[in-house]
XYZ file of C-alpha atoms in Angstrom:
331
model
C 19.270 5.979 13.282
C 19.323 5.093 9.604
C 17.300 6.039 6.596
C 17.362 4.770 3.030
C 18.494 7.059 0.272
C 19.106 6.289 -3.417
C 22.757 5.999 -4.412
C 23.495 9.038 -6.608
C 24.351 8.074 -10.146
C 23.342 4.442 -9.785
C 21.632 2.907 -12.796
C 20.351 -0.212 -11.040
C 16.727 -0.486 -9.978
C 16.727 -0.725 -6.227
C 20.428 0.153 -5.995
C 20.527 2.211 -2.838
C 22.187 2.337 0.498
C 21.335 3.196 4.060
C 22.969 6.299 5.406
C 22.800 8.223 8.628
C 19.322 9.633 9.062
C 18.787 13.329 8.500
C 15.386 14.811 9.344
C 13.467 15.709 6.219
C 10.466 18.027 5.895
C 7.129 16.875 4.602
C 7.330 16.928 0.856
C 7.977 14.717 -2.142
C 10.907 12.322 -2.205
C 13.868 13.820 -4.016
C 16.909 12.191 -5.568
C 20.315 13.570 -6.453
C 19.979 12.404 -10.047
C 16.533 12.027 -11.692
C 15.948 8.416 -12.659
C 14.651 7.629 -16.123
C 12.037 5.006 -16.679
C 13.648 1.592 -17.115
C 11.493 0.413 -20.027
C 9.003 1.692 -22.560
C 5.341 0.691 -22.353
C 5.580 -1.870 -25.135
C 4.339 -5.086 -23.509
C 0.878 -6.421 -22.855
C -0.837 -6.091 -19.485
C 0.274 -8.483 -16.812
C 4.014 -8.723 -17.317
C 4.294 -10.385 -13.908
C 0.698 -10.351 -12.655
C -2.755 -9.735 -14.101
C -4.261 -8.288 -10.920
C -2.908 -6.401 -7.938
C -4.718 -6.144 -4.611
C -3.357 -3.357 -2.418
C -4.397 -3.427 1.252
C -3.386 -0.364 3.283
C -3.323 -0.539 7.077
C -2.665 2.223 9.586
C 0.087 3.649 11.724
C 2.517 0.964 12.882
C 6.291 0.733 13.079
C 8.113 -1.983 11.162
C 9.569 -3.635 14.256
C 6.218 -3.780 16.054
C 4.507 -5.424 13.083
C 7.164 -8.125 12.859
C 6.480 -9.068 16.478
C 2.911 -10.026 15.565
C 2.645 -13.740 14.629
C 0.369 -13.444 11.590
C 2.339 -10.631 9.980
C 5.496 -12.624 10.660
C 3.957 -15.632 8.906
C 3.133 -13.508 5.844
C 6.770 -12.429 5.697
C 7.813 -16.086 5.535
C 5.349 -16.782 2.723
C 6.108 -13.735 0.608
C 8.741 -11.068 -0.023
C 9.374 -8.780 2.958
C 10.811 -5.315 2.357
C 13.300 -4.558 5.104
C 13.884 -0.909 4.150
C 10.520 0.364 2.913
C 9.567 3.849 4.107
C 6.322 5.754 4.017
C 6.606 9.305 2.723
C 4.770 11.624 5.086
C 3.166 12.250 8.431
C 0.179 12.291 8.811
C -1.731 9.620 6.881
C -3.582 11.376 4.099
C -0.701 12.508 1.840
C 0.514 8.898 1.713
C -2.828 7.745 0.307
C -2.694 10.420 -2.386
C 0.885 9.482 -3.251
C -0.012 5.812 -3.687
C -2.451 6.551 -6.509
C -1.441 10.020 -7.728
C 2.341 10.018 -7.582
C 2.434 13.195 -5.512
C 0.923 14.719 -2.394
C -0.949 17.635 -4.032
C 0.354 20.186 -1.558
C -1.410 18.846 1.502
C 0.393 18.414 4.807
C -2.640 17.493 6.910
C -5.413 14.934 7.215
C -8.291 17.069 5.935
C -9.451 15.574 2.611
C -9.122 17.714 -0.490
C -11.426 18.120 -3.469
C -8.752 18.159 -6.152
C -10.138 20.068 -9.117
C -9.285 19.998 -12.773
C -7.493 17.297 -14.678
C -5.231 15.958 -11.927
C -4.515 12.355 -12.838
C -4.237 9.107 -10.920
C -3.363 5.548 -11.791
C -7.039 5.175 -12.781
C -6.399 7.394 -15.807
C -3.435 5.294 -16.891
C -5.357 2.047 -16.488
C -8.393 3.283 -18.398
C -6.195 4.531 -21.236
C -4.944 0.960 -21.658
C -8.419 -0.548 -21.448
C -7.719 -1.959 -17.977
C -9.954 -1.919 -14.912
C -9.695 -0.551 -11.397
C -11.809 -0.487 -8.288
C -11.607 1.095 -4.847
C -13.202 -1.042 -2.121
C -13.990 0.720 1.156
C -15.422 -0.741 4.326
C -18.285 1.245 5.915
C -18.489 3.433 2.785
C -22.158 4.280 2.094
C -21.747 4.374 -1.683
C -23.251 6.863 -4.091
C -20.048 8.919 -4.482
C -20.483 10.176 -0.924
C -17.735 12.718 -0.164
C -18.472 13.493 3.455
C -15.615 12.849 5.852
C -17.484 10.398 8.091
C -20.438 8.087 7.534
C -21.993 5.049 9.183
C -20.694 6.055 12.597
C -17.017 6.082 13.578
C -15.828 3.303 11.257
C -15.445 5.298 8.032
C -13.076 8.114 7.086
C -12.978 9.563 3.596
C -9.249 10.302 3.845
C -8.612 6.548 3.565
C -10.477 6.367 0.230
C -8.161 8.483 -1.923
C -9.986 8.273 -5.260
C -12.817 10.335 -3.734
C -10.416 13.272 -3.486
C -10.355 13.748 -7.257
C -13.171 15.665 -8.944
C -12.262 13.886 -12.167
C -13.480 10.677 -10.503
C -15.986 11.707 -7.846
C -17.966 14.061 -10.112
C -18.237 11.620 -12.996
C -20.760 8.891 -12.132
C -19.361 6.441 -14.670
C -15.953 6.607 -12.998
C -17.169 6.962 -9.438
C -19.020 3.683 -9.925
C -15.602 2.069 -9.456
C -15.589 3.213 -5.808
C -17.690 0.620 -4.044
C -18.541 -0.647 -0.556
C -16.376 -3.554 0.513
C -19.395 -5.858 0.430
C -18.917 -5.861 -3.350
C -15.499 -7.505 -3.006
C -15.230 -10.848 -4.811
C -11.805 -12.424 -4.936
C -12.656 -14.191 -8.195
C -13.841 -11.016 -9.885
C -10.974 -8.635 -9.267
C -10.168 -5.681 -11.511
C -6.612 -5.232 -12.715
C -5.995 -2.772 -9.861
C -7.839 -3.117 -6.558
C -7.297 -0.709 -3.655
C -8.836 -2.043 -0.435
C -9.474 0.311 2.504
C -10.478 -1.460 5.738
C -12.579 0.376 8.287
C -11.105 2.227 11.270
C -11.068 -0.924 13.404
C -9.789 -3.375 10.825
C -7.004 -1.085 9.610
C -5.699 -0.707 13.167
C -6.339 3.024 13.441
C -8.645 2.647 16.452
C -9.015 0.120 19.247
C -12.488 -1.368 19.017
C -14.608 -3.810 20.991
C -12.711 -6.409 22.981
C -9.338 -5.804 21.358
C -7.558 -5.680 24.719
C -8.909 -9.106 25.650
C -7.853 -10.528 22.283
C -4.352 -9.130 22.562
C -3.924 -10.652 26.016
C -4.667 -14.045 24.504
C -2.261 -13.380 21.651
C 0.493 -12.342 24.033
C 0.073 -15.482 26.120
C 0.711 -17.518 22.968
C 4.053 -15.794 22.270
C 6.971 -17.324 24.238
C 8.687 -14.755 26.403
C 6.155 -12.045 25.612
C 5.977 -9.096 27.965
C 2.846 -7.025 28.509
C 1.362 -4.996 25.648
C 4.665 -3.787 24.225
C 5.010 -7.029 22.267
C 1.780 -6.784 20.264
C -0.042 -3.430 20.416
C -3.817 -3.945 20.752
C -4.574 -2.093 17.514
C -2.135 -4.298 15.650
C -3.506 -7.533 17.120
C -6.980 -6.413 16.140
C -5.828 -5.614 12.597
C -4.004 -8.944 12.269
C -7.104 -10.824 13.364
C -9.139 -9.149 10.614
C -6.409 -9.480 7.984
C -6.057 -13.213 8.517
C -9.773 -13.729 7.941
C -9.703 -11.532 4.850
C -6.507 -12.760 3.211
C -6.422 -16.493 3.824
C -9.269 -17.365 1.413
C -7.435 -15.363 -1.253
C -4.032 -16.919 -0.594
C -5.535 -20.418 -0.521
C -7.345 -20.006 -3.844
C -4.980 -21.231 -6.575
C -7.191 -19.800 -9.276
C -6.736 -16.317 -7.786
C -3.242 -16.234 -6.357
C -1.472 -17.614 -9.422
C -1.916 -14.292 -11.238
C -2.712 -11.832 -8.418
C -0.096 -9.825 -6.556
C -1.244 -9.071 -3.008
C 0.469 -6.107 -1.345
C 0.039 -5.450 2.367
C 1.488 -2.156 3.532
C 0.913 0.641 6.039
C 0.238 4.285 5.339
C 2.871 5.538 7.793
C 4.809 4.554 10.884
C 3.602 5.274 14.396
C 6.719 6.610 16.074
C 9.707 5.759 13.863
C 11.403 8.958 12.684
C 12.408 7.290 9.433
C 8.773 6.379 8.664
C 9.963 2.760 8.368
C 6.979 0.482 7.702
C 6.165 -3.161 7.028
C 5.414 -4.074 3.425
C 5.057 -7.568 1.989
C 4.337 -8.929 -1.500
C 2.435 -12.224 -1.823
C 1.483 -14.346 -4.821
C 2.750 -17.169 -7.006
C 4.972 -14.739 -8.913
C 6.799 -13.766 -5.689
C 9.779 -15.597 -4.194
C 8.580 -17.004 -0.851
C 10.751 -16.043 2.090
C 12.599 -13.338 0.148
C 14.107 -10.438 2.063
C 14.362 -7.330 -0.091
C 17.009 -5.002 1.302
C 16.783 -2.246 -1.300
C 15.344 1.079 -0.194
C 11.816 1.674 -1.482
C 8.735 3.741 -0.714
C 5.141 4.332 -1.842
C 6.222 6.034 -5.069
C 8.294 2.988 -6.004
C 5.288 0.749 -5.353
C 3.167 2.858 -7.697
C 5.925 2.738 -10.310
C 6.098 -1.066 -10.015
C 2.388 -1.389 -10.774
C 2.687 1.032 -13.682
C 5.593 -0.925 -15.140
C 3.845 -4.277 -14.820
C 0.873 -3.103 -16.868
C 2.896 -0.979 -19.293
C 1.079 2.184 -18.262
C 3.819 4.764 -18.519
C 3.833 7.229 -15.619
C 1.897 10.172 -14.265
C 4.943 12.379 -14.801
C 5.207 13.092 -11.087
C 7.371 11.474 -8.412
C 6.528 8.074 -9.865
C 8.511 8.995 -12.989
C 11.619 9.499 -10.824
C 11.118 6.254 -8.933
C 12.343 2.694 -9.316
C 10.145 -0.252 -10.227
C 10.778 -2.984 -7.692
C 12.757 -5.687 -9.483
C 15.662 -7.044 -7.472
C 15.094 -10.106 -5.310
C 11.288 -10.175 -5.440
C 10.066 -12.162 -8.399
C 10.320 -15.817 -9.285
C 13.079 -16.351 -11.868
C 10.658 -16.768 -14.766
C 9.106 -13.368 -13.997
C 12.307 -11.287 -13.758
């Protein structure tokens, strides 16, 4: 097996290679040589995009996702990362890492109430006068911090901003965590984190998912049984297509919005290798990005675009994603 590691001493963003896999414990990504930030925060917001919409799905291996027709079509329309790894098993630390630049000492799925002044990307955005919003399906609103609500569809661990007292205990900030019904593609904040419910994100099999996947499999030449398209993945793809296509078809939105579709973690791949795709007019369609990246690098890319600086955690050691992704005018 193979796993991506940064090349020690390399000064190029994304310069990395794939070496024989060595099991690694749960913990933050480390590098042989700390990597300095590539640029100072001297430009205006929106160096490459004015808005970013991050959609996080659940628990699928890279190879399985690429067997699903809709996810395959997104890869043709955007930039597919061929060596993008999640950071941890189980799910929850990955969600914290995506917005906080570290995993805050947790190795499980039980949500934390992180006290004190622990910072997230929300702090960096607000300091620059920029906006953010967390959209969550089945979330009851009102800064609710219980683990489950509205039946089996909601889990707090998938709404990471609720883990921070500095957000959840301040009504003016917690007002940026909203039910997904408030989502309006033409009224996006600068940073939007979208958490589908437990069916739409592919965590659980719901309703008639098995019947739908049978139909999907029949439409794939040479498909064999359920191993081709797992039912949870077919269910998630069906939802994602309905959610994303109006956004991707809206020129007014997609010309300055980066859409990121990723997964929290892999299902069975020891390397935690996951599917991640960038979409938007600023992205090279059909690009294959072979550099080795992870959730910390994604956070760093968003920070760099808006000139936010860093949180001084693992994001500060990480590479903004530059090579092979952006249209020439946006490099």
